[in-house]
Amino acid sequence: MTQADAVASLVERRLGRVLDPDLNFFDAGLDSLALVELHEEITSTLGLSLPVTAMFTHPNLRALSHLITQGQAPARQDGARRRPLGGSRRDVRARIREDGR
């Protein structure tokens, strides 16, 4: 299974259905919090160093898969600091702002 296939599988498992690769994540029914949670799952499962903002700047499976397969999402270095996903919207927004720098 390729990384792109793994990403599609994670997204589709969260939605409970197959997703058109060109359909915007928001139009598919995901909200901002779901995208941040999905980001956490993708990065931890695939071991990628992917900023959370990539979920918003690459808003569908095709764009996100392209980002990952083109090598623009490097693997995390061993010992890279992992932050737990914040539970409140304020925590999530702060993380998005911080990762977007």
PDB file of C-alpha atoms in Angstrom:
ATOM      1  CA  MET A   1       0.000   0.000   0.000  1.00  0.00           C
ATOM      2  CA  THR A   2       1.383   3.403  -0.963  1.00  0.00           C
ATOM      3  CA  GLN A   3       1.301   6.407   1.358  1.00  0.00           C
ATOM      4  CA  ALA A   4      -1.387   7.963  -0.853  1.00  0.00           C
ATOM      5  CA  ASP A   5      -3.508   4.814  -0.498  1.00  0.00           C
ATOM      6  CA  ALA A   6      -2.965   4.867   3.264  1.00  0.00           C
ATOM      7  CA  VAL A   7      -4.104   8.505   3.456  1.00  0.00           C
ATOM      8  CA  ALA A   8      -7.210   7.706   1.391  1.00  0.00           C
ATOM      9  CA  SER A   9      -7.956   4.760   3.658  1.00  0.00           C
ATOM     10  CA  LEU A  10      -7.664   6.891   6.805  1.00  0.00           C
ATOM     11  CA  VAL A  11      -9.913   9.617   5.380  1.00  0.00           C
ATOM     12  CA  GLU A  12     -12.492   7.141   4.117  1.00  0.00           C
ATOM     13  CA  ARG A  13     -12.513   5.258   7.417  1.00  0.00           C
ATOM     14  CA  ARG A  14     -13.232   8.522   9.247  1.00  0.00           C
ATOM     15  CA  LEU A  15     -16.064   9.357   6.812  1.00  0.00           C
ATOM     16  CA  GLY A  16     -17.408   5.819   6.653  1.00  0.00           C
ATOM     17  CA  ARG A  17     -17.508   5.834   2.857  1.00  0.00           C
ATOM     18  CA  VAL A  18     -15.395   6.075  -0.280  1.00  0.00           C
ATOM     19  CA  LEU A  19     -14.439   9.650  -1.113  1.00  0.00           C
ATOM     20  CA  ASP A  20     -14.113  11.208  -4.570  1.00  0.00           C
ATOM     21  CA  PRO A  21     -10.453  12.323  -4.697  1.00  0.00           C
ATOM     22  CA  ASP A  22     -11.421  15.782  -5.968  1.00  0.00           C
ATOM     23  CA  LEU A  23     -14.149  16.455  -3.388  1.00  0.00           C
ATOM     24  CA  ASN A  24     -13.204  19.099  -0.832  1.00  0.00           C
ATOM     25  CA  PHE A  25     -12.886  17.690   2.688  1.00  0.00           C
ATOM     26  CA  PHE A  26     -15.407  20.232   3.997  1.00  0.00           C
ATOM     27  CA  ASP A  27     -17.909  19.360   1.261  1.00  0.00           C
ATOM     28  CA  ALA A  28     -17.447  15.698   2.186  1.00  0.00           C
ATOM     29  CA  GLY A  29     -18.617  16.458   5.718  1.00  0.00           C
ATOM     30  CA  LEU A  30     -15.395  16.996   7.661  1.00  0.00           C
ATOM     31  CA  ASP A  31     -15.015  20.087   9.815  1.00  0.00           C
ATOM     32  CA  SER A  32     -11.871  21.856  11.056  1.00  0.00           C
ATOM     33  CA  LEU A  33     -11.574  19.753  14.190  1.00  0.00           C
ATOM     34  CA  ALA A  34     -11.985  16.532  12.204  1.00  0.00           C
ATOM     35  CA  LEU A  35      -9.212  17.668   9.831  1.00  0.00           C
ATOM     36  CA  VAL A  36      -6.859  18.394  12.722  1.00  0.00           C
ATOM     37  CA  GLU A  37      -7.619  14.983  14.224  1.00  0.00           C
ATOM     38  CA  LEU A  38      -7.133  13.381  10.815  1.00  0.00           C
ATOM     39  CA  HIS A  39      -3.796  15.184  10.489  1.00  0.00           C
ATOM     40  CA  GLU A  40      -2.701  13.679  13.800  1.00  0.00           C
ATOM     41  CA  GLU A  41      -3.703  10.218  12.621  1.00  0.00           C
ATOM     42  CA  ILE A  42      -1.972  10.596   9.239  1.00  0.00           C
ATOM     43  CA  THR A  43       1.286  11.914  10.675  1.00  0.00           C
ATOM     44  CA  SER A  44       1.455   9.328  13.443  1.00  0.00           C
ATOM     45  CA  THR A  45       0.465   6.395  11.214  1.00  0.00           C
ATOM     46  CA  LEU A  46       2.713   7.307   8.281  1.00  0.00           C
ATOM     47  CA  GLY A  47       5.503   8.947  10.280  1.00  0.00           C
ATOM     48  CA  LEU A  48       5.356  12.158   8.263  1.00  0.00           C
ATOM     49  CA  SER A  49       6.336  15.655   9.280  1.00  0.00           C
ATOM     50  CA  LEU A  50       3.339  17.375   7.779  1.00  0.00           C
ATOM     51  CA  PRO A  51       2.145  20.750   9.060  1.00  0.00           C
ATOM     52  CA  VAL A  52      -1.480  20.748  10.134  1.00  0.00           C
ATOM     53  CA  THR A  53      -2.103  23.605   7.700  1.00  0.00           C
ATOM     54  CA  ALA A  54      -1.529  21.155   4.825  1.00  0.00           C
ATOM     55  CA  MET A  55      -4.981  19.739   5.552  1.00  0.00           C
ATOM     56  CA  PHE A  56      -6.419  23.136   4.624  1.00  0.00           C
ATOM     57  CA  THR A  57      -4.063  24.175   1.815  1.00  0.00           C
ATOM     58  CA  HIS A  58      -4.437  20.756   0.160  1.00  0.00           C
ATOM     59  CA  PRO A  59      -8.188  20.364   0.730  1.00  0.00           C
ATOM     60  CA  ASN A  60      -8.926  17.093  -1.049  1.00  0.00           C
ATOM     61  CA  LEU A  61      -7.447  13.605  -1.357  1.00  0.00           C
ATOM     62  CA  ARG A  62      -5.807  14.266  -4.703  1.00  0.00           C
ATOM     63  CA  ALA A  63      -3.990  17.407  -3.538  1.00  0.00           C
ATOM     64  CA  LEU A  64      -2.965  15.926  -0.183  1.00  0.00           C
ATOM     65  CA  SER A  65      -1.765  12.699  -1.800  1.00  0.00           C
ATOM     66  CA  HIS A  66       0.211  14.704  -4.354  1.00  0.00           C
ATOM     67  CA  LEU A  67       1.903  16.648  -1.563  1.00  0.00           C
ATOM     68  CA  ILE A  68       2.867  13.437   0.212  1.00  0.00           C
ATOM     69  CA  THR A  69       3.992  11.459  -2.848  1.00  0.00           C
ATOM     70  CA  GLN A  70       6.063  14.318  -4.265  1.00  0.00           C
ATOM     71  CA  GLY A  71       8.293  14.120  -1.208  1.00  0.00           C
ATOM     72  CA  GLN A  72       7.227  17.501   0.117  1.00  0.00           C
ATOM     73  CA  ALA A  73       6.130  15.909   3.403  1.00  0.00           C
ATOM     74  CA  PRO A  74       9.361  14.605   4.917  1.00  0.00           C
ATOM     75  CA  ALA A  75       9.488  11.783   7.417  1.00  0.00           C
ATOM     76  CA  ARG A  76       9.799  12.848  11.033  1.00  0.00           C
ATOM     77  CA  GLN A  77      13.226  12.561  12.519  1.00  0.00           C
ATOM     78  CA  ASP A  78      13.632  10.092  15.375  1.00  0.00           C
ATOM     79  CA  GLY A  79      13.036  11.863  18.636  1.00  0.00           C
ATOM     80  CA  ALA A  80      10.911  14.548  17.000  1.00  0.00           C
ATOM     81  CA  ARG A  81       8.694  16.176  19.554  1.00  0.00           C
ATOM     82  CA  ARG A  82       5.092  15.015  19.330  1.00  0.00           C
ATOM     83  CA  ARG A  83       2.486  17.215  20.873  1.00  0.00           C
ATOM     84  CA  PRO A  84      -0.760  15.705  22.030  1.00  0.00           C
ATOM     85  CA  LEU A  85      -3.801  16.924  20.168  1.00  0.00           C
ATOM     86  CA  GLY A  86      -5.483  19.688  22.150  1.00  0.00           C
ATOM     87  CA  GLY A  87      -9.066  19.074  23.120  1.00  0.00           C
ATOM     88  CA  SER A  88     -10.471  22.582  22.942  1.00  0.00           C
ATOM     89  CA  ARG A  89     -11.026  24.682  19.862  1.00  0.00           C
ATOM     90  CA  ARG A  90      -8.652  27.278  21.307  1.00  0.00           C
ATOM     91  CA  ASP A  91      -5.894  24.620  21.532  1.00  0.00           C
ATOM     92  CA  VAL A  92      -6.571  23.463  17.984  1.00  0.00           C
ATOM     93  CA  ARG A  93      -6.522  27.011  16.602  1.00  0.00           C
ATOM     94  CA  ALA A  94      -3.290  27.783  18.450  1.00  0.00           C
ATOM     95  CA  ARG A  95      -1.694  24.664  16.984  1.00  0.00           C
ATOM     96  CA  ILE A  96      -2.810  25.592  13.472  1.00  0.00           C
ATOM     97  CA  ARG A  97      -1.356  29.084  13.851  1.00  0.00           C
ATOM     98  CA  GLU A  98       1.896  27.729  15.264  1.00  0.00           C
ATOM     99  CA  ASP A  99       2.330  25.046  12.580  1.00  0.00           C
ATOM    100  CA  GLY A 100       1.532  27.556   9.847  1.00  0.00           C
ATOM    101  CA  ARG A 101       4.566  29.702  10.568  1.00  0.00           C
TER     102      ARG A 101
END
